[in-house]
Short mmCIF file of C-alpha atoms and ligand atoms in Angstrom, two decimals:
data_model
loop_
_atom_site.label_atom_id
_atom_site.label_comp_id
_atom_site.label_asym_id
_atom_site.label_seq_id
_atom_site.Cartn_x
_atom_site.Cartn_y
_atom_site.Cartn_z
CA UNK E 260 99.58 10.33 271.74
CA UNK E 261 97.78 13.06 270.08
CA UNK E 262 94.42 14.08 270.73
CA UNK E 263 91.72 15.94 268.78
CA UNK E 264 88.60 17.05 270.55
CA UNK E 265 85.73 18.26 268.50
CA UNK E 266 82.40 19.48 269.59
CA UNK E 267 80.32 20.15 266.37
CA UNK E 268 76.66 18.87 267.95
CA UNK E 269 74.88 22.31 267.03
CA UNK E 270 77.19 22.07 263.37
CA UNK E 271 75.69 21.74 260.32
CA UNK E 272 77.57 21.47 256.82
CA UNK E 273 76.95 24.32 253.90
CA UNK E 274 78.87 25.62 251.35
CA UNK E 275 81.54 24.81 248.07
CA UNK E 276 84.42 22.80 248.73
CA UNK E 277 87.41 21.14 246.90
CA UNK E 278 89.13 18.32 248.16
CA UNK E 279 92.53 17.00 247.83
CA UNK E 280 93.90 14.67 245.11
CA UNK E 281 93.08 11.08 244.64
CA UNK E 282 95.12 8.66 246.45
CA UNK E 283 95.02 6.29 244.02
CA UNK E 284 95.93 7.97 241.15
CA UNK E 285 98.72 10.26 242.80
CA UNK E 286 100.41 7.12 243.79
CA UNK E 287 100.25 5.51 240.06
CA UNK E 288 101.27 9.40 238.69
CA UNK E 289 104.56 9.07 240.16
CA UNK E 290 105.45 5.48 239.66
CA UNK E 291 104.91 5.78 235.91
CA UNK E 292 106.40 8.85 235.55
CA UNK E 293 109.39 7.13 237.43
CA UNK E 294 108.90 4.11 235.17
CA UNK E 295 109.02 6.36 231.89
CA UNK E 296 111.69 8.53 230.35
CA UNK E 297 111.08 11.87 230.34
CA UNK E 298 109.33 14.11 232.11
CA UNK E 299 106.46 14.44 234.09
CA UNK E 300 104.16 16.84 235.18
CA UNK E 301 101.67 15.84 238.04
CA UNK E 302 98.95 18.16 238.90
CA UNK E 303 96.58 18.26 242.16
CA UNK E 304 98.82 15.46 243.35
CA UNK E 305 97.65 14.52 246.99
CA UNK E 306 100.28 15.52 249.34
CA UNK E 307 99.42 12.70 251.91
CA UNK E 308 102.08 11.21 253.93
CA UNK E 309 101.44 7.88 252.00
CA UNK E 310 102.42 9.55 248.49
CA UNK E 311 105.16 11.44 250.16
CA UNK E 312 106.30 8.09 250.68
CA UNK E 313 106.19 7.13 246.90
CA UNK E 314 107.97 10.23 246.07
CA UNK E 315 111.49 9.19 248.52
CA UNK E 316 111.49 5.94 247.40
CA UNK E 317 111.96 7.20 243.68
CA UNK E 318 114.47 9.67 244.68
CA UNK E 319 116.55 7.49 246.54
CA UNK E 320 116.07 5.58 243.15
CA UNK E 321 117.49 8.14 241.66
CA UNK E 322 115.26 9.76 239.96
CA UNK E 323 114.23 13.56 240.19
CA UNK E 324 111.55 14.58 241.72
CA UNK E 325 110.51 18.39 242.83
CA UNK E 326 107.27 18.81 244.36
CA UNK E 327 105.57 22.72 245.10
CA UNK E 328 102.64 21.68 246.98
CA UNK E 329 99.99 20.74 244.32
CA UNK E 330 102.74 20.03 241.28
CA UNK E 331 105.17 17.33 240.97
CA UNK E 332 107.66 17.09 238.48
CA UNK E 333 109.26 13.40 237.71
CA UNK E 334 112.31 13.81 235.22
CA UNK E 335 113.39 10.21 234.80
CA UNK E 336 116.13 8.02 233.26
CA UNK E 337 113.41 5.51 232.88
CA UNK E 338 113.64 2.35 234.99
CA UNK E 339 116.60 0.64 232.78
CA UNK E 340 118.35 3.36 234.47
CA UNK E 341 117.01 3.49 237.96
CA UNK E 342 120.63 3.04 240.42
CA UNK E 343 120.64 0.43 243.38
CA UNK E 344 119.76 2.31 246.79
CA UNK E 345 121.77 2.97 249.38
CA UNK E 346 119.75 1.84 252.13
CA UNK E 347 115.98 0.02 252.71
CA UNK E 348 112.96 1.62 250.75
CA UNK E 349 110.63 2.47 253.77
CA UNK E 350 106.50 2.68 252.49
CA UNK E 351 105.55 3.82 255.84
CA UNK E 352 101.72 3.21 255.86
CA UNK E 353 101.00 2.20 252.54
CA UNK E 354 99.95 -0.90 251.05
CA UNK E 355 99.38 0.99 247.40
CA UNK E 356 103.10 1.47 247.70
CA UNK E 357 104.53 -1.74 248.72
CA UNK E 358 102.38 -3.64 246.78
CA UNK E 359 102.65 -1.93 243.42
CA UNK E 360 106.33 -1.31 243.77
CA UNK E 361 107.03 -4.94 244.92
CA UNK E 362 105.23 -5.59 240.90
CA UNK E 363 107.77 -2.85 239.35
CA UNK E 364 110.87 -3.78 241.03
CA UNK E 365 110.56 -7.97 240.73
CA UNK E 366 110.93 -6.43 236.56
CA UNK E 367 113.58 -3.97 237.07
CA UNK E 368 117.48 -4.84 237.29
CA UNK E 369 118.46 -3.51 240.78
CA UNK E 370 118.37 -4.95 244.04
CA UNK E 371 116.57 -3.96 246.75
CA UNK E 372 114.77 -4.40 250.32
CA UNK E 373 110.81 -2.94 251.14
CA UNK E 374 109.85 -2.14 254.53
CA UNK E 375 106.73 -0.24 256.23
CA UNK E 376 105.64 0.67 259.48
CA UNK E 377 103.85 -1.69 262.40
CA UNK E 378 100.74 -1.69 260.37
CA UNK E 379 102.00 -2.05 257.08
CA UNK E 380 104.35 -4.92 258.72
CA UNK E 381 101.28 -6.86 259.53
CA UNK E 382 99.58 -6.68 256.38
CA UNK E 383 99.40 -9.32 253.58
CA UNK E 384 101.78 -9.36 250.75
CA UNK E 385 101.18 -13.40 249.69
CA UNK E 386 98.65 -11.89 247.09
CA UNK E 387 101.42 -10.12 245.74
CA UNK E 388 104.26 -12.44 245.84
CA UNK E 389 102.50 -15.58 244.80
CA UNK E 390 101.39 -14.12 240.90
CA UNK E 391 105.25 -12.70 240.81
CA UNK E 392 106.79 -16.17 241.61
CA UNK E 393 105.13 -18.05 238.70
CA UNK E 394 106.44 -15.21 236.61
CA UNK E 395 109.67 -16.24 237.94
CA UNK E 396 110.12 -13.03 240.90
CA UNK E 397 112.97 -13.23 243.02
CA UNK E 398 111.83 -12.09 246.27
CA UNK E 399 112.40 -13.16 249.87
CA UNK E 400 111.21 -12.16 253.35
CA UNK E 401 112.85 -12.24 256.18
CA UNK E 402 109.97 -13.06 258.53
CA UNK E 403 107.91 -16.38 257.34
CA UNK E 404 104.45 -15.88 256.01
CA UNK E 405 105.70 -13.31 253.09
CA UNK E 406 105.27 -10.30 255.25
CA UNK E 407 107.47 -7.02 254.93
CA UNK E 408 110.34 -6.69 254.99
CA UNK E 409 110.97 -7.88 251.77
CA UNK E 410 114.14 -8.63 249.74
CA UNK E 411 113.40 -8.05 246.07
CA UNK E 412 116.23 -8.91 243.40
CA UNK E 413 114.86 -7.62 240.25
CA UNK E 414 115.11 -10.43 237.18
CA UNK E 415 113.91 -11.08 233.89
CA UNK E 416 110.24 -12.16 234.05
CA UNK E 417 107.69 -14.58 232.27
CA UNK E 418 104.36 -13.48 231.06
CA UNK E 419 101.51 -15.07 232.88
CA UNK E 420 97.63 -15.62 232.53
CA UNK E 421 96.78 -14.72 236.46
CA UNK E 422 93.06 -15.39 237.76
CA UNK E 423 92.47 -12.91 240.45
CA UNK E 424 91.15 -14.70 243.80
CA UNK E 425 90.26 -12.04 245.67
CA UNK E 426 89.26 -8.29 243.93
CA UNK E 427 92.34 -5.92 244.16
CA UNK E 428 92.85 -3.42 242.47
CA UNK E 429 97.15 -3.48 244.19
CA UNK E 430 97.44 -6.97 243.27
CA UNK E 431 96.22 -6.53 239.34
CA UNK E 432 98.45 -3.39 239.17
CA UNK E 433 101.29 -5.27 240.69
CA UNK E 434 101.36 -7.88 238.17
CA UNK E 435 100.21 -5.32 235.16
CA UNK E 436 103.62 -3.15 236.15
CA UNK E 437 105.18 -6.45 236.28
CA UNK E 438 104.39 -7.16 232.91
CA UNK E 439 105.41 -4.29 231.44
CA UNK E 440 109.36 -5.16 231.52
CA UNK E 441 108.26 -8.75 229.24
CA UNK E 442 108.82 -9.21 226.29
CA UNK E 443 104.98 -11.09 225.47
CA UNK E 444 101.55 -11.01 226.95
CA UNK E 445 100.46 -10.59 230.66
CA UNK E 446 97.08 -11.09 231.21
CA UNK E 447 95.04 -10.98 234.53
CA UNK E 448 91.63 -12.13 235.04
CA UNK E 449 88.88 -10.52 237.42
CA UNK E 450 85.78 -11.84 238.88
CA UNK E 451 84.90 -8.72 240.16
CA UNK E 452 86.15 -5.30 238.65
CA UNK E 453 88.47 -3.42 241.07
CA UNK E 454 89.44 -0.07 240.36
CA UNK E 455 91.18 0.62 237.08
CA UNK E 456 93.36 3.60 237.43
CA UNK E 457 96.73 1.82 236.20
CA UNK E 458 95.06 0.67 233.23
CA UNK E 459 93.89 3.72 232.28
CA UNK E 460 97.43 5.86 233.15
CA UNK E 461 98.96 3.03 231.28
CA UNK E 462 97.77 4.06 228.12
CA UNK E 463 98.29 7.94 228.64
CA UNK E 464 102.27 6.78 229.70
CA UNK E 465 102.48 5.11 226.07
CA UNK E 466 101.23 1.47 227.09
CA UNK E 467 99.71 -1.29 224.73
CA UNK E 468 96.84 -2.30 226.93
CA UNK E 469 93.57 -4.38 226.09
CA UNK E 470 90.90 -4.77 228.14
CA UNK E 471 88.05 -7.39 227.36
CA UNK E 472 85.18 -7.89 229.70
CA UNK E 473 87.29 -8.82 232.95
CA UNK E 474 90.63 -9.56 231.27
CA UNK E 475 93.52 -7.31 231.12
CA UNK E 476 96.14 -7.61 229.33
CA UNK E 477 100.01 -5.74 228.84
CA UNK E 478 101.69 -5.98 225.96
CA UNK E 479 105.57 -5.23 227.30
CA UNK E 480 108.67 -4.27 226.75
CA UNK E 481 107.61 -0.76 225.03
CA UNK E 482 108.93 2.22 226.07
CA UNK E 483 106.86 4.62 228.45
CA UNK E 484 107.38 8.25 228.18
CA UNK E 485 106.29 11.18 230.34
CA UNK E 486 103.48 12.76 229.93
CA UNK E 487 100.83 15.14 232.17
CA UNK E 488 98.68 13.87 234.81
CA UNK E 489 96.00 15.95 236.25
CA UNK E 490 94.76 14.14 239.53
CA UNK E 491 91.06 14.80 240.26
CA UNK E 492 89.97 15.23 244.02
CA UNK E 493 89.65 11.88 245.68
CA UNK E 494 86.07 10.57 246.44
CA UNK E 495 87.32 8.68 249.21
CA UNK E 496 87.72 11.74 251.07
CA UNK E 497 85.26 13.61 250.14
CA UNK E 498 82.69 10.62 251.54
CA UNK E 499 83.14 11.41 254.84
CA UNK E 500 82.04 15.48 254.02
CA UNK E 501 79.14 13.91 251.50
CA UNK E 502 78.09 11.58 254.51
CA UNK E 503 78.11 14.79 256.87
CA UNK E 504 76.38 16.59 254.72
CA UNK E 505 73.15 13.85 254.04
CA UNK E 506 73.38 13.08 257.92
CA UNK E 507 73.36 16.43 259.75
CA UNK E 508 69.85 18.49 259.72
CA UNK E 509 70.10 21.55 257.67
CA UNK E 510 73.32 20.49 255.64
CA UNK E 511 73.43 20.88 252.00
CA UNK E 512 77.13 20.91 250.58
CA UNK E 513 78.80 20.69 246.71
CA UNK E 514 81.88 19.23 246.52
CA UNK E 515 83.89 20.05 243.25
CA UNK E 516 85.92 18.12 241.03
CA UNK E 517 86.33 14.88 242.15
CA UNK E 518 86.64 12.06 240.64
CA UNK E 519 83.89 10.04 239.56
CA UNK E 520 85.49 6.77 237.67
CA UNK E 521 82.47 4.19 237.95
CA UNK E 522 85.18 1.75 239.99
CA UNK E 523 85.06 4.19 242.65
CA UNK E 524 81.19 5.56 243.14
CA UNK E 525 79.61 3.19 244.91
CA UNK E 526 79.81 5.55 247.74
CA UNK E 527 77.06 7.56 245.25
CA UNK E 528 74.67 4.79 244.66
CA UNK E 529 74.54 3.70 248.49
CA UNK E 530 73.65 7.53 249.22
CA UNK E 531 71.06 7.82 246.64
CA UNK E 532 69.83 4.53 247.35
CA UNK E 533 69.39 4.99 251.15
CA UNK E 534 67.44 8.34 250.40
CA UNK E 535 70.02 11.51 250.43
CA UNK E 536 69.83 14.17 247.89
CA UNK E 537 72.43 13.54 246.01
CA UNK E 538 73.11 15.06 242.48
CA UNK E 539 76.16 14.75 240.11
CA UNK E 540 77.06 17.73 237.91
CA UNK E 541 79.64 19.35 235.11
CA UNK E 542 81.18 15.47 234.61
CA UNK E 543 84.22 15.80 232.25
CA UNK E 544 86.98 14.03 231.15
CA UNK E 545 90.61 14.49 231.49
CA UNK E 546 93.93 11.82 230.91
CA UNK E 547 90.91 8.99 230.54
CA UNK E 548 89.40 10.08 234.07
CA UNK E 549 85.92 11.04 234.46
CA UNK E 550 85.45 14.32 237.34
CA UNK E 551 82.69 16.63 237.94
CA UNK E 552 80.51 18.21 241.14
CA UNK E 553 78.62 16.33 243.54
CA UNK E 554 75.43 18.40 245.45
CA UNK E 555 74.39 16.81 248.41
CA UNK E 556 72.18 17.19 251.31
CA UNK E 557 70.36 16.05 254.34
CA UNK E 558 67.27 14.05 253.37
CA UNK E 559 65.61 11.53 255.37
CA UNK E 560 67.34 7.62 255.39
CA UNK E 561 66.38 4.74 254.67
CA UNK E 562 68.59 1.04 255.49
CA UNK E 563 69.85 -0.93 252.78
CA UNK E 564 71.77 -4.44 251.78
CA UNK E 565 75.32 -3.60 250.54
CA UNK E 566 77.30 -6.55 248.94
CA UNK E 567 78.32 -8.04 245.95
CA UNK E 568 80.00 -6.64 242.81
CA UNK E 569 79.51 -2.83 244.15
CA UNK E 570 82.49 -3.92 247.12
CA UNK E 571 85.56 -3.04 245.42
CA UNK E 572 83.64 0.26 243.98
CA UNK E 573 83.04 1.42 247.75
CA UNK E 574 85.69 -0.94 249.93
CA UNK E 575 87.34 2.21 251.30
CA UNK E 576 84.30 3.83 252.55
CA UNK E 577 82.78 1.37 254.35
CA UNK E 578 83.94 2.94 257.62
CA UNK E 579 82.08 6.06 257.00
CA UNK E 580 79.31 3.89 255.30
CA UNK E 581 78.98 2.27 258.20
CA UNK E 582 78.49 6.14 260.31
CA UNK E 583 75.46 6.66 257.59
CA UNK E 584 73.73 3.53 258.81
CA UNK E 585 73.43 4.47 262.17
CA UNK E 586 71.44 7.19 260.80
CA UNK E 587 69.07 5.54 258.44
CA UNK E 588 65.76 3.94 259.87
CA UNK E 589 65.75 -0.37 259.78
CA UNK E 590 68.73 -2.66 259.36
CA UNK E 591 71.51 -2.35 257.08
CA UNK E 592 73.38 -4.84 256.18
CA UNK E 593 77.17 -5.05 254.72
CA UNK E 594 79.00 -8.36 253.36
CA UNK E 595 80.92 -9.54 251.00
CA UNK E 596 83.81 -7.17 252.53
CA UNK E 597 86.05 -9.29 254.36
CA UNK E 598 88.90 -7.33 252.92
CA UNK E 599 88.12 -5.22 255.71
CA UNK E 600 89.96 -7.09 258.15
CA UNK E 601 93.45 -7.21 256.29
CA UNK E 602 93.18 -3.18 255.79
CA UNK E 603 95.36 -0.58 258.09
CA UNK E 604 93.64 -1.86 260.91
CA UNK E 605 90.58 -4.65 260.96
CA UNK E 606 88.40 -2.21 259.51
CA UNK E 607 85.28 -4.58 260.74
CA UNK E 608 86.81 -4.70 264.93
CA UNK E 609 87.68 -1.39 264.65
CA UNK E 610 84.43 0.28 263.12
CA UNK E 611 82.47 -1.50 265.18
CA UNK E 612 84.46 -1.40 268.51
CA UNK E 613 84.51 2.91 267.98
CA UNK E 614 80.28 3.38 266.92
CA UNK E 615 79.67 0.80 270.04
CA UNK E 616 81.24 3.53 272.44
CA UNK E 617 79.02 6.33 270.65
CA UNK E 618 75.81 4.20 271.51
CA UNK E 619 75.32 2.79 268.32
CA UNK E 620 73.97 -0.68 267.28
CA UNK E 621 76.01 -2.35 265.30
CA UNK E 622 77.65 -5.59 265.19
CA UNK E 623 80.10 -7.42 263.52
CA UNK E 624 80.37 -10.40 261.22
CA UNK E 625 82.78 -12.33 259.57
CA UNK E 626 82.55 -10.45 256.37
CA UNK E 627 80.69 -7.17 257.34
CA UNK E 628 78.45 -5.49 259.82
CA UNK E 629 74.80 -5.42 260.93
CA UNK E 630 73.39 -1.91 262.01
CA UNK E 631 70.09 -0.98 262.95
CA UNK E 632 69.14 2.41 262.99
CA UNK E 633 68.58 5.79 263.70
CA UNK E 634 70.38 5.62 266.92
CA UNK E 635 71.30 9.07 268.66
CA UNK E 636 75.15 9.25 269.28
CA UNK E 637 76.34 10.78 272.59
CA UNK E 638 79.83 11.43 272.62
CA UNK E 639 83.16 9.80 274.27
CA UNK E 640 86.96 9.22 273.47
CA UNK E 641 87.20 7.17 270.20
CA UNK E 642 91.08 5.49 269.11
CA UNK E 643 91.65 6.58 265.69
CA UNK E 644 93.53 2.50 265.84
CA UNK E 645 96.34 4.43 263.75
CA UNK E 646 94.14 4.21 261.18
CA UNK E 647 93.18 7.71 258.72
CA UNK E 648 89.52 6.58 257.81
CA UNK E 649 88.71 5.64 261.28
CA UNK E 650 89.98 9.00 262.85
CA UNK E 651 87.62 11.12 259.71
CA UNK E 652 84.98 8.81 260.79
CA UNK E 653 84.95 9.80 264.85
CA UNK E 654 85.63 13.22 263.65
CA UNK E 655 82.28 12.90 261.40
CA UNK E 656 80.29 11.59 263.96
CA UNK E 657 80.92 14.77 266.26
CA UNK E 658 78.32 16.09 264.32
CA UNK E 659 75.30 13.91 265.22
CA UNK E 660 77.00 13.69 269.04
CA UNK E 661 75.07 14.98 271.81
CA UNK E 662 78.82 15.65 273.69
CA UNK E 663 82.22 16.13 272.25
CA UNK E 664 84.25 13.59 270.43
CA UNK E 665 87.63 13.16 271.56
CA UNK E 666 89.77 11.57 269.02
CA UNK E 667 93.09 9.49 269.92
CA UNK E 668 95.83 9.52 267.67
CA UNK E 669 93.82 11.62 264.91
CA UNK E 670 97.72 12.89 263.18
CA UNK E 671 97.27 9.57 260.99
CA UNK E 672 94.42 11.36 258.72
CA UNK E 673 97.71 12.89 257.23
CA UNK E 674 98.29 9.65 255.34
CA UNK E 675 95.28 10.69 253.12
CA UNK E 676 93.77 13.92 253.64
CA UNK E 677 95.87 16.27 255.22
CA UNK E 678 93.79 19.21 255.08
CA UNK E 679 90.67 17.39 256.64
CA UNK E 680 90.04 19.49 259.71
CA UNK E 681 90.70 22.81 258.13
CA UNK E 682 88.00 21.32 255.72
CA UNK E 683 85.36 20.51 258.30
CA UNK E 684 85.76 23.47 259.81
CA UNK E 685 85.12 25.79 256.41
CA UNK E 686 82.03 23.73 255.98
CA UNK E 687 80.38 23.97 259.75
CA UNK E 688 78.48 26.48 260.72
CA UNK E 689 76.78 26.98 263.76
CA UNK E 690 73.05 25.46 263.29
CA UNK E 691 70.02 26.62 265.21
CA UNK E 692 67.73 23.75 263.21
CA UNK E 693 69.05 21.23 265.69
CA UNK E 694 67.46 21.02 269.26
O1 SPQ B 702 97.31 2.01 250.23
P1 SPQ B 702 96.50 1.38 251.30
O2 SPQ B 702 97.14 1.54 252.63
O3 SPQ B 702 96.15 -0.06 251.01
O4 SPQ B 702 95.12 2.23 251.33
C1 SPQ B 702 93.73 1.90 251.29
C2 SPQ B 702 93.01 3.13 251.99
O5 SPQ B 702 92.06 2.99 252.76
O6 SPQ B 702 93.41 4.24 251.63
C3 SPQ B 702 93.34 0.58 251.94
F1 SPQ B 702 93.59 0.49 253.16
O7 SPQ B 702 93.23 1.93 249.94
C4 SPQ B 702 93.51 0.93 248.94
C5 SPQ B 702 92.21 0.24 248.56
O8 SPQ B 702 91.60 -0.37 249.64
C6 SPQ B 702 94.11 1.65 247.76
C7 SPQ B 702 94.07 0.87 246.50
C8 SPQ B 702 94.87 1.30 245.34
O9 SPQ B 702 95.24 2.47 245.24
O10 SPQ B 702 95.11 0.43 244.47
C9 SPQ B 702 93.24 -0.23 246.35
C10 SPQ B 702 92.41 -0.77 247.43
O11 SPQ B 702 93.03 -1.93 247.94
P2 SPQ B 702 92.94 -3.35 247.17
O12 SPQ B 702 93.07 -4.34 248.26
O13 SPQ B 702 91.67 -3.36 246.42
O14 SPQ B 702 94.01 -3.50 246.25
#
């Protein structure tokens, strides 16, 4: 298994940094691009091993894909034209791929079987399957329960009306990309608004797309064409440098171009709202996708309620969230997230099993955590649970440690921020503020 140790307890964070692509959107960049004719060109796409994953299962698709780093390029026959593989379609880690792709494929006219790793194995894909059956999806699994693997014949669909019972933003995208190959009106309904990236590369691919309040709807059967995608850098990972920064001494960091689409900041608003300095500069737009710098430094911190509507906009950094709380004086609460638990790991066990070793008080509930704080950290062997925002979190909490962090099976921050340590490293420097 492999090990990181880190010892950054007289570390603070300063300087200018970029981070890599968004997740999201580097996933979505490549499956439309597949989806369309043409060509496309993807810039600052993440080079995660979860994307990498998109990527193969496209090629073995055949369609052509060359990636230089940073640049993709997706020349497609368009999915009318996609050939049957060979062999299984492997996701590896990633729900955003097995979920979205189970939505394009139940539309498509090939035949094909979706597997993933342990993790992914374990994870739900009823939300998934469900919406596709009433359109009329062919897809079986071979283990009960609707888990991977999955057999997926692609037919000809029916439009539905499809009222979202739990906010995801893979689910809504699964049925949206299922809707695109019918000839009528797909529509899905959200109580709460999860993040909208397909909706928006939908209409730069060529899409007829309406959005009312919280409907959606597709218009399908129109034909996508390539286009260029520039991916901003992907606030999910630059959280864990942003929650450094506001809870080291001395740290005052600007992270540049990321992307700041208002389903996505609520990682901003809990760090203004607990008392960092944050500020939000140079915001522009590009392909329909707000981006700009984020300033932020170490300020005192104060503990607040998170739940509600602002879940979906911050689901993804509740781990690290969680790391900030430990630092802020009183009790902050988190509900309303028991997505957590059906994540790459039970993000509420594992969070609070890994802070517990550091010292910290925190417990869990059924749809959250309770932490009071500040609470000094010492330091100690943390798992990682195979999970990338769990590893970025131990390796974050080094930093407010007393002793080394030790971090078990650390290689899985690859799946979403490959560059991470190099990262963390340009920021640190050694601090003499700290006692
Ligand atoms: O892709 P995967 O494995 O599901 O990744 C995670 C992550 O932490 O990177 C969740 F574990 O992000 C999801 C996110 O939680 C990515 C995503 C997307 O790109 O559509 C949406 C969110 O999931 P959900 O359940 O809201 O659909």
């Amino acid at each position: 298994m492999d090990v990181v140790t880190l010892d950054l307890s007289n570390q603070r964070l300063t300087g200018e940094i970029s981070v890599p692509g968004d997740k999201s959107i580097s996933h979505r960049a490549v499956m439309l691009g597949a989806i369309a004719e043409g060509t496309t060109q993807i810039e600052g796409f993440l080079d995660g091993e979860d994307c990498l994953r998109t990527i193969e299962i496209f090629q073995q698709l055949g369609v052509e894909i060359v990636r230089e780093n940073q640049s993709v390029t997706v020349v497609s026959p368009g999915i009318a034209n996609w050939k049957t593989p060979k062999s299984a379609l492997y996701a590896g880690n990633s729900g955003t791929t097995a979920r979205l792709l189970t939505g394009i494929l139940a539309g498509s006219s090939i035949t094909t079987i979706l597997t993933g790793d342990d993790s992914l194995s374990k994870r739900p894909m009823n939300r998934v399957i469900e919406p596709l059956r009433a359109m009329g999806a062919s897809i079986s699994s071979a283990i009960t329960q609707n888990y991977l693997p999955l057999s997926i014949e692609g037919v000809q669909l029916n439009p539905i009306d499809y009222k979202m019972p739990v906010a995801s933003a893979q689910v809504k995208s699964a049925i949206l990309f299922a809707g695109l190959s019918i000839d009528g009106e797909t529509v899905v309904i959200e109580k709460v608004h999860s993040r909208d990236h397909t909706e928006r590369m939908l209409e730069q691919f060529g899409a007829t797309i309406e959005r009312r309040g919280n409907r959606v709807t597709v218009i399908g059967n129109k034909k996508l064409t390539g286009t260029n995608v520039h991916v901003p850098g992907d606030i999910s990972s630059a959280a864990f440098l942003m929650v450094g920064a506001a809870i080291t001494k001395g740290s005052s960091i600007t992270i540049k171009n990321i992307g700041l689409n208002a389903t996505r900041t609520g990682i901003l608003d809990v760090l203004f709202r607990m008392g960092a300095d944050v500020t939000v500069h140079n915001v522009e737009d590009l392909n329909g996708e707000p981006y700009g710098h984020v300033d932020i430094s170490n300020a005192p911190l104060t503990a607040i309620e998170i739940g509600g509507d602002i879940i979906p906009t911050l689901i993804d950094e509740l781990p690290i969230i969680a790391l900030l709380a430990t630092q802020a004086t009183g009790t902050t609460i988190i509900k309303d997230a028991s997505e957590l638990r059906v994540k790459e790991t039970d993000r509420i066990m594992a969070v609070t099993t890994e802070l517990k070793k550091l010292g910290a008080n925190i417990e869990a509930t059924s749809d959250g955590m309770i932490i009071n704080g500040p609470t000094p950290l010492l330091g100690g062997t943390l798992s990682s649970h195979g999970d990338h925002r769990l590893g970025m979190m131990a390796a974050i909490a080094s930093l407010i440690s007393s002793k080394k962090v030790e971090i078990e099976n650390a290689s899985c921050i690859a799946i979403s921020y490959p560059s991470f340590f190099d990262d963390l490293k340009k920021l640190a420097i050694s601090s003499d503020l700290k006692g």
